[in-house]
Amino acid sequence: MSASPLFEVRDLRVAFGRNGTYAEAVRGISLHVDPGEVLGIVGESGSGKSVGMLAALGLQPEGARVTGSVRFDGRELVGLPRRELRKLRGSRIAMIFQDPLSSLNPVMTVGEQIIEAVRLHNPDMSRHAAADRARDLLALVAIPQPDRRLAQYPHEFSGGMRQRVMIAMAVANDPDLLIADEPTTALDVTVQAQIMEVLAELQARLKLGLILITHDLGVLAGHADRVAVVYAGQVVEQAGVDDLFARPGHPYTRGLIASIPDMTVQNDRLFSIDGTPPALGQLPAGCAFHPRCIAAGEICRREAPSMREEGGHAAACHFAFAPSETIA
Amino acid sequence: MTRYILRRLIAMPFLVLGIVTLAFLLTSVTKGDPLTAIVSDRQMNNPEVVAAAKARWGLDRSLPERYVIYVGNLLSGDMGTSFITRRPVAQDVLYRLPATMELVVAAMIVGATIGISLGVLAAYFRNTAIDHGARLFALFGSSIPVFWLGLALLYVFSVQWGILPGPGRLDARATAPPMVTGFMTIDTLFAGDFRLFLDALWHLLLPAFVLGWAVAGTISRLVRANMVEVLSREFILTARAKGAGEFRVVIRHALRNTLVPTLTVIGYSFAYLLTGAVLTETIFSWPGMGSYAVEAARGLDFPAIIGVTIVGGIVFLFTNLLTDVAYVVANPRVRLG
Ligand SMILES: Nc1ncnc2c1ncn2[C@@H]1O[C@H](COP(=O)(O)OP(=O)(O)O)[C@@H](O)[C@H]1O
Ligand SMILES: [Mg+2]
């Protein structure tokens, strides 16, 4: 870990108001990304991954209350004036979303949208120069026939091609950090691999800090340097990717690893963790995961576990790294 | 797309013929006897006068005969002669249609501008005082009858406060410029009289607002509903993540996505404006098709009634065609073959 991370989130909390009371969807997330590093964030749907990262950029839904600290390149983003945040978004920090079908404006050509991304942060650049840049960007994400493609509307693109456009738009201004929120979830399996390849190649070439959000731990295996596992709005485990797969410290992580579909084996039934994550504002007492945990003990029902660390590998489980962990 | 427009244009004559037939038939099945409009009560008992009038106006012929003659004349631009004005109906209409069009276009501009602005503001500031105010404005516009609104505003602004002019298209003492387009605002400019232009604009303001209010209400509700939906879509988030400011997000990204339904409702509101113009013109002494139609109906002036119906129908057909074309142009996902 270098001395100053590119992006550092500390105790980030996002709460939604419900008839007078607030319920936290993100309950104190802390994580960091170094320059050029790939951090994977994994967790089931509804665990607060999207809301947390959006809030970090000031893009939380209306009415959400955000507290904590988000530092980018040494600068605090929480409470930063909107104008200042806007200057960072799309230039030094970019974001792409899950569904490339709905993430592009249906009534603007792809060219207009890429050129807009370029010119928003280079207001003095001529339309002509911006169009040249847009053409280069399409080449960068391997979209052939850029001239024809730029004049087309999103509905004339396939899902994979649309996600390439989103990526091209995101890297239009050479960002330092790219947050990719489930970039392949909405795509066909074969296309997923291609998009991951494009992302990985760009990340290496542009030395991007990359946050790769997914609900499928398998996606991270070949692509992330480090992984943060999120459950019910909290990070429950953080480790280097190899370490995480080799020695998962949290029963939830073990469950996620077990549910990775194995492409080499034709098993028709996939493992999945029993039960569902707690609904917003309906947390159980003690460890948030205990009702679904096969290794839960008496203490888990009473006390929320704190993070235990061992050699850069941290897990929030009463039994993490204990010799008895083999019981799970 | 050109093929689509061409097809619609080819269908046009048949639709017009349909309107002509309908207008002709509807008028001939009414109870009123047109003779009472032509012949004075005193002369009604004089069989010679009645017979002469019947022959003069073609009322002695059978309905099919009259229909064929009428359509034949129509092809050469002859709509018959008005019982009341004793002038060719075509000439009357030519003089009065621009006045109505000017009023309707002005009402449409007022309605669309207010409607779109209010709709956007109400959607962006939803559930605030702005939203509630816009809802109230729309409710008033669609529930208060045009004639009541017209009279009330005329009384307050013109009679009581004297800040807006009374009825008519120009100040009573002013002389109208020579008729070129029939649009008073344009003709005054052609005549190079800027003060008269302002006078015409000034006179147009209140009737256009009265007529446009209800349309503004309808448009604002539709724009609000569409904007609320569009603003929740993911590409809005993309725009913000790109660093776009709120104004750009709302206008360039969101509003542009509501263009199709908005254009559609504006286009089809034309029918409402045409009907609304009848009452507005009567209240504001506006010498347009509406007041002409009212006079014609009162006087059982059959040639005029049929003429007004046909011209109104054709105008309606054309605006609907324009609306459909605009719909196609504004929506890249629809490409009609
Ligand atoms: N606008 C909102 N209002 C209320 N609750 C919300 C809103 N957006 C998200 N949430 C809640 O926040 C939680 C986390 O959602 P999200 O971050 O989308 O999960 P993930 O991305 O991990 O699948 C969910 O329980 C969801 O119900
Ligand atoms: Mg999500």
XYZ file of C-alpha atoms and ligand atoms in Angstrom:
693
model
C 0.000 0.000 0.000
C 1.445 3.360 -0.962
C 1.519 6.320 1.433
C -1.426 8.230 -0.015
C -4.261 6.383 -1.656
C -5.924 7.854 -4.742
C -9.360 7.373 -3.290
C -10.171 6.769 0.329
C -13.585 6.223 1.853
C -13.922 6.345 5.621
C -16.984 5.396 7.600
C -19.318 6.317 4.755
C -22.961 6.169 5.760
C -25.990 6.681 3.566
C -29.415 6.816 5.187
C -32.863 7.062 3.657
C -35.715 8.799 5.449
C -38.801 6.739 6.189
C -41.703 8.330 8.018
C -39.547 10.419 10.287
C -36.781 7.918 10.972
C -33.687 7.220 8.935
C -32.594 3.740 7.894
C -29.013 3.202 6.812
C -28.426 1.438 3.509
C -24.684 2.002 3.837
C -23.496 1.583 7.414
C -19.951 2.814 7.686
C -17.990 1.577 4.701
C -14.240 2.163 4.663
C -12.032 1.291 1.723
C -9.316 2.743 -0.438
C -7.886 2.476 -3.937
C -4.290 3.201 -4.828
C -3.342 4.754 -8.159
C -3.554 2.153 -10.904
C -5.040 -0.428 -8.575
C -8.126 -2.552 -9.183
C -10.392 -2.906 -6.190
C -13.269 -5.327 -6.442
C -16.400 -4.697 -4.394
C -18.607 -7.747 -4.132
C -21.882 -8.431 -2.395
C -25.393 -9.587 -3.067
C -27.856 -7.294 -4.682
C -29.198 -4.717 -2.248
C -26.106 -4.626 -0.055
C -25.450 -0.942 -0.706
C -22.664 -1.116 -3.286
C -24.257 1.240 -5.806
C -25.743 3.662 -3.322
C -22.412 3.848 -1.496
C -20.286 4.607 -4.553
C -22.849 7.054 -5.972
C -22.949 8.879 -2.655
C -19.160 9.096 -2.676
C -19.461 11.189 -5.843
C -22.404 13.225 -4.582
C -24.838 11.348 -6.840
C -26.982 9.806 -4.098
C -30.751 9.641 -4.654
C -32.797 12.620 -3.570
C -33.458 12.701 0.143
C -30.522 10.485 1.105
C -28.354 11.616 4.018
C -24.638 11.080 3.514
C -22.019 11.259 6.261
C -18.424 10.172 6.597
C -15.392 11.048 4.558
C -14.457 10.515 0.929
C -11.042 11.701 -0.109
C -9.892 11.854 -3.678
C -6.306 12.813 -4.322
C -6.175 14.302 -0.851
C -9.340 16.348 -1.295
C -12.476 15.830 0.783
C -15.505 15.250 -1.448
C -18.278 15.066 1.152
C -19.610 18.585 1.510
C -17.706 19.872 -1.505
C -19.703 22.507 -3.441
C -21.670 21.037 -6.342
C -19.676 23.003 -8.867
C -16.415 21.560 -7.645
C -17.776 18.031 -7.607
C -19.030 18.474 -11.141
C -15.574 19.432 -12.337
C -14.207 16.160 -10.968
C -16.984 13.947 -12.304
C -16.331 12.855 -15.842
C -12.841 14.308 -15.839
C -10.804 12.750 -13.027
C -13.425 10.338 -11.706
C -15.655 8.513 -14.158
C -18.431 6.028 -13.634
C -20.219 3.448 -15.742
C -23.378 1.598 -14.895
C -24.984 -1.782 -15.029
C -27.431 -1.437 -17.868
C -25.960 0.043 -21.033
C -29.436 -0.007 -22.566
C -30.777 2.629 -20.215
C -27.512 4.424 -19.463
C -27.316 6.127 -22.832
C -29.650 8.917 -23.864
C -32.002 7.393 -26.453
C -32.585 10.592 -28.416
C -28.970 11.705 -28.783
C -26.554 10.110 -31.197
C -23.656 8.229 -29.710
C -21.353 10.840 -31.201
C -23.221 13.708 -29.546
C -22.945 11.954 -26.199
C -19.240 11.247 -26.430
C -18.494 14.732 -27.735
C -20.503 16.166 -24.864
C -18.370 14.209 -22.397
C -15.223 15.609 -23.996
C -16.390 19.191 -24.294
C -17.947 19.454 -20.840
C -14.422 19.461 -19.468
C -12.718 21.124 -22.423
C -15.099 23.954 -23.232
C -12.540 25.601 -25.511
C -12.073 22.548 -27.696
C -13.645 22.899 -31.131
C -16.445 20.570 -32.203
C -14.156 19.287 -34.856
C -11.362 18.404 -32.459
C -13.874 16.820 -30.082
C -15.237 14.705 -32.939
C -11.698 13.542 -33.724
C -11.277 12.630 -30.094
C -14.582 10.720 -30.159
C -13.347 8.740 -33.153
C -10.132 7.835 -31.325
C -12.132 6.801 -28.285
C -14.258 4.390 -30.319
C -11.085 2.866 -31.696
C -9.781 2.560 -28.147
C -12.732 0.369 -27.171
C -12.505 -1.534 -30.471
C -15.670 -0.304 -32.157
C -15.137 -0.521 -35.932
C -16.336 2.044 -38.489
C -16.257 4.966 -36.044
C -17.626 7.526 -38.494
C -20.771 5.567 -39.194
C -21.164 4.554 -35.559
C -20.896 8.085 -34.184
C -23.904 9.173 -36.224
C -26.057 6.342 -34.909
C -28.431 6.243 -31.963
C -27.976 3.896 -28.995
C -30.798 1.617 -30.123
C -28.742 0.790 -33.212
C -26.046 -0.758 -31.008
C -25.977 -4.179 -29.371
C -25.699 -4.424 -25.589
C -21.979 -5.107 -25.649
C -21.342 -2.276 -28.098
C -23.323 0.100 -25.907
C -21.220 -0.801 -22.904
C -18.117 -0.107 -25.000
C -19.572 3.315 -25.772
C -20.115 3.901 -22.056
C -16.507 2.943 -21.405
C -15.280 5.200 -24.198
C -17.272 8.066 -22.722
C -15.935 7.344 -19.246
C -12.284 7.465 -20.288
C -12.826 10.465 -22.573
C -10.889 12.794 -20.301
C -8.238 10.382 -19.040
C -9.634 9.872 -15.550
C -7.541 8.659 -12.617
C -10.374 6.622 -11.186
C -13.089 4.635 -12.904
C -15.971 3.200 -10.942
C -17.623 0.406 -12.899
C -20.920 -0.620 -11.287
C -21.730 -4.158 -12.440
C -20.540 -3.401 -15.971
C -21.290 -6.887 -17.286
C -24.325 -7.945 -15.266
C -26.863 -7.052 -17.946
C -24.911 -8.713 -20.771
C -24.758 -12.179 -22.322
C -22.094 -14.453 -20.904
C -19.920 -14.383 -24.015
C -20.136 -10.594 -24.225
C -19.313 -10.287 -20.528
C -15.858 -11.707 -21.094
C -15.197 -9.309 -23.981
C -16.213 -6.268 -21.949
C -14.026 -7.384 -19.044
C -11.164 -7.725 -21.488
C -11.699 -4.182 -22.809
C -11.848 -2.828 -19.271
C -8.742 -4.709 -18.149
C -6.773 -3.599 -21.170
C -7.753 0.059 -20.757
C -7.056 -0.098 -17.044
C -3.541 -1.306 -17.719
C -2.920 1.072 -20.593
C -4.281 4.200 -18.912
C -3.079 3.158 -15.444
C -6.585 3.658 -14.121
C -7.548 3.217 -10.542
C -10.539 0.942 -10.993
C -13.362 0.020 -8.665
C -15.110 -3.006 -10.059
C -18.481 -3.573 -8.442
C -20.112 -6.954 -8.917
C -22.339 -9.478 -7.217
C -20.338 -12.303 -8.805
C -17.061 -12.967 -7.052
C -15.973 -15.050 -10.048
C -15.654 -11.913 -12.164
C -13.003 -10.587 -9.802
C -10.770 -13.660 -9.820
C -8.667 -12.663 -12.819
C -9.191 -8.941 -12.666
C -8.961 -7.449 -9.162
C -5.897 -6.748 -7.052
C -7.843 -6.495 -3.837
C -11.419 -7.301 -2.894
C -13.849 -5.765 -0.410
C -16.796 -7.966 0.476
C -19.918 -5.993 1.417
C -22.857 -7.313 3.375
C -25.846 -5.253 4.521
C -24.085 -1.951 4.019
C -20.810 -2.886 5.671
C -17.469 -4.224 4.532
C -17.204 -7.643 6.158
C -13.935 -8.737 4.589
C -11.040 -7.151 2.759
C -7.988 -8.882 1.334
C -5.735 -9.312 -1.669
C -7.600 -11.324 -4.245
C -5.489 -14.480 -4.012
C -5.504 -14.360 -0.262
C -9.258 -13.981 -0.230
C -9.825 -17.042 -2.376
C -7.230 -19.050 -0.498
C -8.255 -18.164 3.042
C -11.686 -16.563 3.179
C -12.135 -15.275 6.721
C -15.867 -14.650 6.703
C -18.551 -17.295 6.265
C -20.341 -14.944 3.842
C -17.248 -14.828 1.626
C -17.045 -18.612 1.740
C -20.662 -18.723 0.645
C -19.953 -16.366 -2.243
C -16.968 -18.438 -3.349
C -19.066 -21.589 -3.232
C -21.732 -20.014 -5.394
C -19.380 -19.116 -8.260
C -20.630 -21.071 -11.254
C -18.019 -23.576 -12.351
C -17.743 -23.480 -16.113
C -15.784 -26.701 -16.299
C -18.309 -28.826 -14.460
C -21.808 -29.399 -15.753
C -23.583 -29.204 -12.429
C -27.202 -28.304 -12.773
C -27.708 -27.046 -9.246
C -25.761 -24.049 -8.125
C -24.881 -23.479 -4.496
C -26.479 -20.412 -2.996
C -26.480 -18.984 0.491
C -29.749 -19.701 2.288
C -32.045 -16.824 3.080
C -31.979 -13.220 1.922
C -30.125 -10.138 3.107
C -31.955 -8.028 5.694
C -34.299 -5.418 4.278
C -33.495 -1.770 4.738
C -33.936 -0.825 8.407
C -34.624 -4.389 9.532
C -31.273 -5.515 10.846
C -31.105 -8.432 13.230
C -29.341 -7.963 16.566
C -25.697 -8.978 16.772
C -23.905 -9.895 13.549
C -26.020 -8.845 10.562
C -25.211 -12.130 8.828
C -25.934 -14.513 11.708
C -29.463 -15.603 10.669
C -27.997 -17.023 7.450
C -24.680 -18.216 8.862
C -24.053 -21.925 9.157
C -21.258 -21.313 11.688
C -23.093 -18.826 13.917
C -22.543 -19.229 17.624
C -24.254 -17.767 20.632
C -22.092 -14.609 20.600
C -23.141 -13.832 17.011
C -26.715 -13.270 18.095
C -25.668 -10.812 20.789
C -22.693 -8.882 19.531
C -21.762 -7.319 16.237
C -18.226 -8.448 15.374
C -15.483 -5.901 14.811
C -12.837 -6.130 12.106
C -9.986 -8.500 12.825
C -6.859 -8.087 10.834
C -4.081 -10.486 10.092
C -1.357 -9.547 7.638
C -3.377 -7.182 5.466
C -6.370 -9.504 5.467
C -9.319 -8.285 7.506
C -12.638 -9.908 8.322
C -15.526 -8.938 10.566
C -16.394 -12.304 12.100
C -16.148 -13.472 15.688
C -14.479 -16.628 14.451
C -12.263 -15.208 11.722
C -8.756 -16.608 11.533
C -9.450 -18.695 14.612
C -8.079 -22.243 14.590
C -11.645 -23.472 14.909
C -12.681 -21.876 11.649
C -12.464 -25.239 9.980
C -15.856 -26.068 11.487
C -17.387 -23.957 8.740
C -40.135 9.159 -44.406
C -40.836 11.109 -47.582
C -42.867 8.127 -48.717
C -44.930 8.318 -45.558
C -45.622 12.015 -46.033
C -46.432 11.455 -49.692
C -48.899 8.758 -48.784
C -50.567 11.044 -46.297
C -50.746 13.822 -48.886
C -52.352 11.519 -51.416
C -54.997 10.558 -48.871
C -55.749 14.226 -48.265
C -58.163 14.901 -51.185
C -60.283 11.914 -50.215
C -60.482 13.068 -46.626
C -61.432 16.548 -47.805
C -64.168 15.109 -50.000
C -65.414 13.229 -46.977
C -65.584 16.446 -44.989
C -67.390 18.226 -47.804
C -69.967 15.473 -48.079
C -70.504 15.318 -44.351
C -70.814 19.079 -44.018
C -73.280 19.172 -46.894
C -75.419 16.334 -45.597
C -75.476 17.492 -41.987
C -76.580 20.926 -43.048
C -79.386 19.604 -45.216
C -80.880 17.393 -42.528
C -81.259 20.272 -40.071
C -84.741 21.510 -39.320
C -84.122 25.163 -40.170
C -85.512 26.449 -43.419
C -82.943 28.557 -45.214
C -85.725 30.452 -46.947
C -86.443 32.301 -43.733
C -82.942 33.695 -43.969
C -83.315 34.822 -47.545
C -86.859 36.032 -47.791
C -88.259 38.556 -45.362
C -91.249 37.517 -43.281
C -93.528 39.886 -45.156
C -92.652 38.395 -48.530
C -93.024 34.797 -47.337
C -96.668 34.744 -48.409
C -95.810 35.889 -51.904
C -95.421 32.669 -53.943
C -93.650 34.482 -56.779
C -90.967 35.922 -54.556
C -90.478 32.566 -52.817
C -90.213 30.729 -56.129
C -87.739 33.277 -57.459
C -85.617 33.013 -54.300
C -85.679 29.236 -54.522
C -84.520 29.342 -58.098
C -81.907 32.006 -57.377
C -80.323 29.969 -54.528
C -80.828 26.579 -56.117
C -83.238 25.415 -53.434
C -85.675 24.087 -56.045
C -83.274 21.331 -57.010
C -82.995 17.909 -55.404
C -80.319 17.230 -52.788
C -78.080 15.061 -55.038
C -78.263 17.704 -57.755
C -77.302 20.437 -55.317
C -74.462 18.296 -53.995
C -72.988 17.692 -57.446
C -73.255 21.367 -58.358
C -71.685 22.371 -55.045
C -68.704 20.039 -55.405
C -68.262 21.139 -58.992
C -68.193 24.792 -57.966
C -65.884 24.007 -55.063
C -63.285 22.669 -57.497
C -63.052 26.140 -59.018
C -62.817 27.734 -55.585
C -66.459 28.790 -55.469
C -68.149 28.133 -52.121
C -71.349 29.888 -53.017
C -72.659 33.195 -51.769
C -73.439 34.003 -48.185
C -77.125 34.684 -47.488
C -76.152 37.327 -44.993
C -73.160 39.187 -46.346
C -74.164 38.593 -49.967
C -70.483 38.130 -50.703
C -68.840 34.939 -51.942
C -68.214 32.658 -48.965
C -64.698 31.982 -50.250
C -63.926 35.681 -50.055
C -65.367 36.006 -46.542
C -63.371 32.999 -45.400
C -60.185 34.257 -46.994
C -60.569 37.457 -45.065
C -61.469 35.837 -41.757
C -59.298 32.726 -41.639
C -56.005 34.604 -41.062
C -57.513 36.431 -38.086
C -58.407 33.106 -36.509
C -55.052 31.579 -37.394
C -53.240 34.506 -35.833
C -55.244 34.105 -32.641
C -54.817 30.337 -32.547
C -51.076 30.462 -33.280
C -50.589 33.122 -30.610
C -52.615 31.052 -28.140
C -50.545 28.022 -29.031
C -47.284 29.903 -28.444
C -48.563 31.241 -25.129
C -49.921 27.834 -24.129
C -46.819 25.897 -25.129
C -44.379 28.343 -23.527
C -46.230 28.538 -20.224
C -47.139 24.846 -20.294
C -43.644 23.537 -20.954
C -41.982 25.905 -18.487
C -44.447 25.088 -15.726
C -44.275 21.367 -16.453
C -40.476 21.320 -16.253
C -40.408 23.383 -13.066
C -43.144 21.293 -11.447
C -41.306 18.062 -12.261
C -37.923 19.300 -11.060
C -39.345 20.804 -7.876
C -41.958 18.135 -7.387
C -43.980 18.189 -4.173
C -42.910 21.731 -3.411
C -44.932 24.939 -3.511
C -43.936 25.397 -7.168
C -45.440 22.028 -8.070
C -48.668 22.714 -6.188
C -48.967 26.162 -7.739
C -48.545 24.735 -11.239
C -51.186 22.115 -10.525
C -53.628 24.805 -9.404
C -52.913 26.880 -12.514
C -53.652 23.879 -14.742
C -56.808 23.046 -12.829
C -58.125 26.586 -13.255
C -57.305 26.602 -16.934
C -59.175 23.411 -17.669
C -62.183 24.040 -15.426
C -62.998 27.698 -16.026
C -65.055 28.163 -19.206
C -63.388 30.288 -21.858
C -66.255 32.773 -22.115
C -66.306 33.376 -18.377
C -62.536 33.761 -18.207
C -62.557 36.063 -21.234
C -65.240 38.323 -19.833
C -63.702 38.417 -16.366
C -60.191 39.236 -17.569
C -61.486 41.748 -20.076
C -63.431 43.441 -17.307
C -60.533 43.519 -14.848
C -57.634 44.369 -17.149
C -59.384 46.559 -19.663
C -62.385 48.129 -17.956
C -61.222 48.334 -14.334
C -57.483 48.829 -14.604
C -57.226 49.994 -18.172
C -53.808 48.375 -18.630
C -54.852 46.168 -21.549
C -56.844 47.199 -24.598
C -60.475 46.265 -25.128
C -61.876 44.015 -27.881
C -60.782 44.144 -31.507
C -57.523 43.612 -33.352
C -56.418 47.243 -33.339
C -57.220 50.496 -31.609
C -60.634 51.693 -32.816
C -59.123 54.930 -34.176
C -56.327 53.206 -36.071
C -56.588 52.353 -39.751
C -55.716 48.793 -40.600
C -52.707 48.268 -42.887
C -53.332 46.812 -46.344
C -54.024 43.098 -46.080
C -51.101 40.971 -47.199
C -51.022 37.894 -44.980
C -54.067 38.731 -42.908
C -51.949 38.394 -39.773
C -52.261 41.846 -38.236
C -48.887 41.572 -36.487
C -47.174 40.761 -39.783
C -49.105 43.162 -42.013
C -48.360 46.099 -39.722
C -44.676 45.265 -40.055
C -45.012 45.006 -43.843
C -46.574 48.436 -43.752
C -43.525 49.571 -41.789
C -45.635 50.838 -38.916
C -43.969 49.642 -35.742
C -46.361 51.416 -33.401
C -49.291 49.743 -35.094
C -47.464 46.426 -34.769
C -47.181 46.909 -31.011
C -50.845 47.861 -30.924
C -51.764 44.646 -32.749
C -49.569 42.592 -30.410
C -51.104 44.359 -27.448
C -54.617 43.506 -28.623
C -53.615 39.908 -29.232
C -52.278 39.385 -25.715
C -55.434 38.899 -23.687
C -57.439 36.751 -26.148
C -54.362 34.595 -26.765
C -53.878 34.113 -23.049
C -57.546 33.350 -22.455
C -57.555 30.798 -25.255
C -54.110 29.415 -24.383
C -54.601 28.949 -20.651
C -56.443 25.645 -20.832
C -53.903 24.340 -23.334
C -51.078 25.518 -21.067
C -52.645 23.530 -18.258
C -52.930 20.344 -20.302
C -49.398 20.673 -21.647
C -47.921 21.394 -18.219
C -49.494 18.269 -16.724
C -48.247 16.091 -19.549
C -44.755 17.597 -19.506
C -44.578 17.205 -15.739
C -45.564 13.531 -15.846
C -43.082 12.787 -18.623
C -40.288 14.766 -17.009
C -40.726 13.007 -13.663
C -40.440 9.684 -15.446
C -37.482 10.690 -17.605
C -35.590 12.286 -14.709
C -35.624 8.943 -12.913
C -34.013 7.130 -15.838
C -30.445 5.922 -15.712
C -29.088 8.090 -18.536
C -29.822 11.119 -16.372
C -27.402 9.641 -13.850
C -24.924 9.118 -16.688
C -25.217 12.793 -17.641
C -24.581 13.865 -14.063
C -21.678 11.440 -13.772
C -20.191 13.062 -16.884
C -20.134 16.355 -15.016
C -23.136 17.960 -16.689
C -24.792 20.792 -14.758
C -28.422 20.644 -13.671
C -29.670 22.987 -16.398
C -28.065 20.851 -19.075
C -29.360 17.661 -17.460
C -32.912 18.988 -17.321
C -33.124 20.719 -20.691
C -30.775 18.885 -23.012
C -31.139 15.390 -21.646
C -34.536 15.160 -19.973
C -36.719 17.664 -21.819
C -35.479 16.481 -25.177
C -36.730 13.025 -24.283
C -40.229 14.358 -23.665
C -40.307 16.179 -26.982
C -42.372 13.568 -28.796
C -45.372 13.441 -26.471
C -45.135 17.208 -25.970
C -45.217 17.945 -29.689
C -48.081 15.533 -30.055
C -50.208 17.164 -27.392
C -49.413 20.626 -28.757
C -50.399 19.531 -32.248
C -53.621 17.907 -31.221
C -54.520 20.798 -28.932
C -55.101 22.631 -32.197
C -58.575 21.143 -32.432
C -59.385 22.488 -28.998
C -58.033 25.912 -29.940
C -60.136 26.039 -33.105
C -63.314 25.315 -31.169
C -62.274 27.575 -28.306
C -61.651 30.342 -30.817
C -65.380 30.536 -31.555
C -66.179 31.772 -28.061
C -63.019 33.830 -27.681
C -63.671 35.647 -30.932
C -67.232 36.424 -29.945
C -66.109 37.928 -26.635
C -63.212 39.899 -28.085
C -65.035 41.019 -31.272
C -62.357 39.217 -33.231
C -63.314 39.161 -36.927
C -62.318 35.526 -37.470
C -63.895 32.263 -38.537
C -65.398 31.703 -35.109
C -67.504 34.830 -35.032
C -68.339 34.255 -38.708
C -69.559 30.767 -37.850
C -71.687 32.074 -35.002
C -73.291 34.685 -37.247
C -73.855 32.112 -39.976
C -75.453 29.641 -37.604
C -77.720 32.298 -36.130
C -78.851 33.409 -39.582
C -79.196 29.897 -41.044
C -76.656 31.028 -43.628
C -76.160 27.580 -45.116
C -73.438 28.345 -47.681
C -71.402 30.058 -44.967
C -71.940 27.217 -42.489
C -70.819 24.605 -44.986
C -67.859 26.755 -46.024
C -66.684 27.274 -42.457
C -67.012 23.572 -41.706
C -65.001 22.584 -44.762
C -62.215 25.091 -44.169
C -62.057 24.238 -40.461
C -61.851 20.555 -41.347
C -59.053 21.105 -43.861
C -57.059 23.195 -41.388
C -57.538 20.451 -38.841
C -56.373 17.750 -41.269
C -53.239 19.701 -42.128
C -52.238 20.373 -38.544
C -52.687 16.705 -37.740
C -50.455 15.835 -40.678
C -47.874 18.364 -39.479
C -48.061 16.887 -35.993
C -47.478 13.394 -37.317
C -44.522 14.535 -39.397
C -43.047 16.382 -36.424
C -43.541 13.219 -34.381
C -41.466 11.230 -36.853
C -38.750 13.872 -37.128
C -38.427 14.226 -33.352
C -38.290 10.520 -32.634
C -35.286 8.683 -34.034
C -36.746 5.322 -33.040
C -39.772 5.698 -35.269
C -39.037 5.518 -38.951
C -42.237 5.188 -40.873
C -41.918 3.433 -44.191
N -33.908 6.020 -3.560
C -33.914 5.112 -2.558
N -34.768 5.244 -1.533
C -34.793 4.348 -0.538
N -33.990 3.280 -0.461
C -33.102 3.084 -1.453
C -33.019 3.988 -2.569
N -32.048 3.551 -3.404
C -31.559 2.419 -2.837
N -32.177 2.143 -1.667
C -31.902 1.012 -0.765
O -30.527 0.940 -0.549
C -30.139 -0.410 -0.429
C -28.875 -0.640 -1.253
O -29.168 -0.543 -2.634
P -28.021 -0.651 -3.742
O -26.887 0.224 -3.352
O -28.658 -0.392 -5.032
O -27.591 -2.157 -3.667
P -26.540 -2.904 -4.604
O -25.978 -1.937 -5.574
O -25.526 -3.448 -3.673
O -27.311 -3.994 -5.256
C -31.288 -1.260 -0.870
O -31.847 -1.873 0.272
C -32.282 -0.288 -1.444
O -33.569 -0.667 -1.071
Mg -26.194 -2.006 -7.708
